[in-house]
Amino acid sequence: MNPGDIAKRIGLAVALPLVLFVGWYVFSAGSTNFYAPPLSKILTAFGDTWQTERLKADVAPSLVRLFAGYLLAALIGIGLGVAVGLNRRLRATVEPVLEFFRAIPPPVLVPVIMLFAGIGNGMKITVIVFGCIWPILLNTVEGVRAVDSVVLDTARSYGVNGPARLTRVVLPSASPQIAAGLRQALSIAIILMVISEMFAASNGLGFTIVQFQRSFAIPEMWSGIILLGLLGFVLSVLFRLAERRLLRWYEGLRAAQRAG
């Protein structure tokens, strides 16, 4: 990709947020509403609030829980998804159960999980795992099921069996679908990170935002929401960069198909 295309992509990605930000700044400039202060006041509170000490005390624990829950969900989801996708009988047995649990909103289970996991980090990580595992698991199952049978037969004829068949044929072929599940799970993980920290927590972004709201520190509350949005944006960009790098062969295949 040449520098011109990169600049164009960056411009398109930044244009709408910039327009919305400027619009918010202009239209809120004269606001006297206590609950909707001017953006200039929120930005001042942002600079005063989110300094090194608070970043270490609140943002760092949130990120640790986020990554722990997300990575654990990825390991379990991909592992179970491969097993279910490769075994037709196992898939027929567990699919109704998986659909049932997927339909349960994870925030509803927070009080139940608190009974078994307590109110520490274990509870918060468990909530993230329970919410993130389903898009990863189900996308992995579909990706494994969609592997071309001709490719599998060709690999078998060349003696590629067992673990080699899994690592060299099945997982690479299913990786675009797995990546789609991981992308969906990332946004769910951020939401559940905040929700879990609103229950019996002593630190974290969710806890801090709620504390600002309860103490009527409204500009600081808005600054926390902006920080949360920026965090989600940065994580999304990093994920896309990693996905593009790891799936270069797939992007090249799609480009060749479009050109043809």
Coordinates of C-alpha atoms in Angstrom, one line a residue:
M1 CA 0.0 0.0 0.0
N2 CA 1.5 3.3 -1.1
P3 CA 1.7 6.4 1.3
G4 CA -1.2 8.1 -0.6
D5 CA -3.6 5.2 0.2
I6 CA -2.5 5.1 3.8
A7 CA -3.0 8.9 4.2
K8 CA -6.5 8.5 2.5
R9 CA -7.5 5.7 4.9
I10 CA -6.3 7.7 8.0
G11 CA -8.2 10.8 6.7
L12 CA -11.4 8.9 6.3
A13 CA -11.0 7.3 9.7
V14 CA -10.4 10.6 11.5
A15 CA -12.8 12.9 9.5
L16 CA -16.1 11.9 11.1
P17 CA -14.8 11.8 14.8
L18 CA -13.1 15.2 14.2
V19 CA -16.4 16.7 12.8
L20 CA -18.4 15.4 15.8
F21 CA -15.7 16.6 18.2
V22 CA -15.7 20.1 16.7
G23 CA -19.5 20.1 16.7
W24 CA -19.7 19.1 20.3
Y25 CA -17.2 21.8 21.2
V26 CA -19.1 24.5 19.4
F27 CA -22.6 23.7 20.4
S28 CA -21.8 23.0 24.0
A29 CA -19.7 26.2 24.4
G30 CA -22.5 28.2 26.1
S31 CA -24.0 25.4 28.0
T32 CA -25.2 26.1 31.5
N33 CA -26.6 22.6 32.1
F34 CA -25.0 21.1 35.1
Y35 CA -25.2 17.6 33.7
A36 CA -24.0 18.6 30.2
P37 CA -21.1 21.0 30.7
P38 CA -19.1 22.6 27.9
L39 CA -16.6 20.4 26.2
S40 CA -13.8 22.9 27.1
K41 CA -14.6 22.3 30.8
I42 CA -14.6 18.5 30.3
L43 CA -11.2 18.7 28.6
T44 CA -9.8 20.7 31.4
A45 CA -11.1 18.1 33.9
F46 CA -9.6 15.4 31.6
G47 CA -6.1 16.9 32.0
D48 CA -6.5 17.4 35.7
T49 CA -7.9 14.0 36.4
W50 CA -6.1 11.4 34.3
Q51 CA -2.6 11.9 35.4
T52 CA 0.1 9.3 36.1
E53 CA -1.1 8.4 39.6
R54 CA -4.7 7.8 38.6
L55 CA -3.7 6.0 35.4
K56 CA -1.7 3.5 37.5
A57 CA -4.4 3.2 40.1
D58 CA -7.5 2.8 37.9
V59 CA -6.6 2.3 34.2
A60 CA -3.8 -0.2 34.7
P61 CA -6.0 -2.7 36.8
S62 CA -8.8 -2.4 34.2
L63 CA -6.4 -3.3 31.4
V64 CA -5.0 -6.2 33.3
R65 CA -8.5 -7.6 33.9
L66 CA -9.5 -6.9 30.3
F67 CA -6.5 -8.7 28.7
A68 CA -6.7 -11.6 31.2
G69 CA -10.4 -12.2 30.5
Y70 CA -10.0 -11.7 26.8
L71 CA -7.0 -14.0 26.4
L72 CA -8.6 -16.7 28.5
A73 CA -11.8 -16.5 26.5
A74 CA -9.8 -16.8 23.3
L75 CA -7.9 -19.9 24.4
I76 CA -11.1 -21.6 25.6
G77 CA -13.2 -20.5 22.7
I78 CA -10.8 -21.5 20.0
G79 CA -10.0 -24.8 21.7
L80 CA -13.6 -25.8 22.1
G81 CA -14.6 -24.4 18.7
V82 CA -12.0 -26.5 16.9
A83 CA -13.1 -29.7 18.8
V84 CA -16.8 -29.0 18.1
G85 CA -16.2 -28.0 14.5
L86 CA -14.3 -31.2 13.7
N87 CA -16.6 -33.6 15.4
R88 CA -20.1 -33.8 14.0
R89 CA -21.6 -35.9 16.8
L90 CA -20.1 -33.6 19.4
R91 CA -21.5 -30.6 17.5
A92 CA -25.0 -32.1 17.4
T93 CA -24.9 -32.8 21.2
V94 CA -23.6 -29.4 22.5
E95 CA -24.9 -26.9 19.9
P96 CA -28.4 -26.5 21.7
V97 CA -26.6 -25.9 25.0
L98 CA -24.2 -23.4 23.5
E99 CA -27.1 -21.4 21.9
F100 CA -28.9 -21.4 25.3
F101 CA -25.9 -20.0 27.2
R102 CA -25.1 -17.5 24.4
A103 CA -28.6 -16.0 24.8
I104 CA -28.0 -15.2 28.5
P105 CA -26.8 -11.5 28.8
P106 CA -23.5 -11.7 30.8
P107 CA -24.4 -8.7 33.0
V108 CA -27.4 -10.6 34.4
L109 CA -25.0 -13.2 35.8
V110 CA -22.8 -10.8 37.7
P111 CA -24.7 -11.3 41.0
V112 CA -24.5 -15.1 40.5
I113 CA -20.8 -15.1 39.6
M114 CA -20.2 -13.0 42.7
L115 CA -21.7 -15.7 44.9
F116 CA -19.1 -18.2 43.6
A117 CA -16.1 -16.1 42.7
G118 CA -16.4 -13.4 45.3
I119 CA -15.9 -9.7 44.6
G120 CA -12.2 -9.7 43.6
N121 CA -10.5 -9.8 40.3
G122 CA -11.7 -13.4 39.8
M123 CA -15.3 -12.3 39.5
K124 CA -14.5 -9.5 37.0
I125 CA -12.3 -11.7 34.8
T126 CA -15.0 -14.5 34.9
V127 CA -17.6 -12.0 33.7
I128 CA -15.4 -11.0 30.8
V129 CA -14.7 -14.6 29.9
F130 CA -18.3 -15.6 29.9
G131 CA -19.3 -12.8 27.6
C132 CA -16.4 -13.0 25.2
I133 CA -16.3 -16.8 24.7
W134 CA -19.4 -17.1 22.6
P135 CA -18.6 -15.1 19.5
I136 CA -15.1 -16.7 19.5
L137 CA -16.4 -20.2 20.0
L138 CA -19.3 -20.0 17.5
N139 CA -17.2 -18.3 14.8
T140 CA -14.4 -20.9 15.3
V141 CA -17.0 -23.7 14.9
E142 CA -18.3 -22.1 11.6
G143 CA -14.8 -21.5 10.4
V144 CA -13.7 -25.1 11.0
R145 CA -16.9 -26.4 9.4
A146 CA -16.3 -24.3 6.3
V147 CA -12.8 -25.7 5.5
D148 CA -12.9 -26.9 2.0
S149 CA -13.2 -30.7 1.8
V150 CA -10.9 -30.8 -1.3
V151 CA -8.2 -29.1 0.8
L152 CA -8.6 -31.7 3.5
D153 CA -8.5 -34.6 1.1
T154 CA -5.4 -33.2 -0.6
A155 CA -3.7 -32.8 2.8
R156 CA -4.7 -36.4 3.7
S157 CA -3.3 -37.7 0.4
Y158 CA 0.0 -36.1 1.1
G159 CA 0.2 -37.6 4.5
V160 CA -0.6 -34.5 6.5
N161 CA -2.6 -35.9 9.4
G162 CA -3.0 -35.4 13.2
P163 CA -1.6 -32.2 14.7
A164 CA 0.0 -31.2 11.4
R165 CA -3.4 -31.3 9.7
L166 CA -4.8 -29.1 12.4
T167 CA -2.0 -26.5 12.5
R168 CA -1.2 -26.4 8.8
V169 CA -4.6 -26.8 7.2
V170 CA -7.6 -26.4 9.5
L171 CA -6.5 -23.4 11.6
P172 CA -5.1 -21.3 8.8
S173 CA -8.2 -21.9 6.7
A174 CA -10.5 -21.0 9.6
S175 CA -8.4 -18.1 10.8
P176 CA -10.4 -15.3 9.0
Q177 CA -13.6 -16.5 10.7
I178 CA -11.8 -16.9 14.0
A179 CA -10.4 -13.3 13.7
A180 CA -14.0 -12.1 13.1
G181 CA -15.0 -13.7 16.4
L182 CA -12.0 -12.2 18.2
R183 CA -12.9 -8.7 16.9
Q184 CA -16.5 -9.0 18.1
A185 CA -15.3 -10.3 21.5
L186 CA -12.9 -7.3 22.0
S187 CA -15.8 -4.8 22.1
I188 CA -17.8 -7.0 24.4
A189 CA -14.7 -7.3 26.7
I190 CA -14.5 -3.6 27.1
I191 CA -18.2 -3.3 27.9
L192 CA -18.0 -6.1 30.5
M193 CA -14.8 -4.7 32.0
V194 CA -16.7 -1.5 32.9
I195 CA -19.9 -3.3 34.1
S196 CA -18.0 -5.7 36.3
E197 CA -16.1 -2.8 37.9
M198 CA -19.4 -1.2 38.9
F199 CA -20.1 -4.0 41.3
A200 CA -18.2 -4.1 44.7
A201 CA -14.9 -2.7 43.2
S202 CA -12.3 -0.5 44.7
N203 CA -10.5 0.6 41.5
G204 CA -10.8 0.5 37.7
L205 CA -12.4 2.8 35.1
G206 CA -16.0 1.6 35.7
F207 CA -15.6 2.1 39.5
T208 CA -14.1 5.6 39.0
I209 CA -16.8 6.8 36.6
V210 CA -19.5 5.7 39.0
Q211 CA -17.8 7.4 41.9
F212 CA -17.6 10.6 39.9
Q213 CA -21.3 10.3 39.1
R214 CA -22.3 9.6 42.7
S215 CA -20.3 12.6 43.9
F216 CA -21.7 14.9 41.2
A217 CA -18.3 15.5 39.7
I218 CA -19.9 15.7 36.2
P219 CA -17.0 17.0 34.1
E220 CA -14.7 14.3 35.6
M221 CA -17.4 11.7 34.8
W222 CA -17.5 12.8 31.2
S223 CA -13.7 12.8 31.0
G224 CA -13.8 9.1 32.1
I225 CA -16.3 8.3 29.4
I226 CA -14.1 10.0 26.8
L227 CA -11.0 8.1 28.1
L228 CA -13.0 4.8 27.8
G229 CA -13.9 5.7 24.2
L230 CA -10.3 6.5 23.4
L231 CA -9.2 3.2 24.9
G232 CA -11.7 1.3 22.8
F233 CA -10.5 3.1 19.7
V234 CA -6.8 2.4 20.3
L235 CA -7.5 -1.3 21.0
S236 CA -9.6 -1.6 17.9
V237 CA -6.8 0.0 15.7
L238 CA -4.1 -2.3 17.3
F239 CA -6.3 -5.3 16.6
R240 CA -6.8 -4.4 13.0
L241 CA -3.1 -3.8 12.5
A242 CA -2.4 -7.3 14.0
E243 CA -5.1 -8.9 12.0
R244 CA -3.9 -7.3 8.8
R245 CA -0.4 -8.5 9.4
L246 CA -1.4 -12.1 10.4
L247 CA -3.9 -12.5 7.6
R248 CA -1.9 -10.9 4.8
W249 CA -2.4 -14.0 2.7
Y250 CA -6.2 -13.7 3.0
E251 CA -6.2 -10.0 2.1
G252 CA -4.0 -10.8 -0.9
L253 CA -6.4 -13.5 -2.0
R254 CA -9.4 -11.2 -1.7
A255 CA -7.6 -8.5 -3.7
A256 CA -6.7 -11.0 -6.4
Q257 CA -10.4 -12.2 -6.5
R258 CA -11.6 -8.6 -6.9
A259 CA -9.0 -7.9 -9.6
G260 CA -10.1 -11.0 -11.5

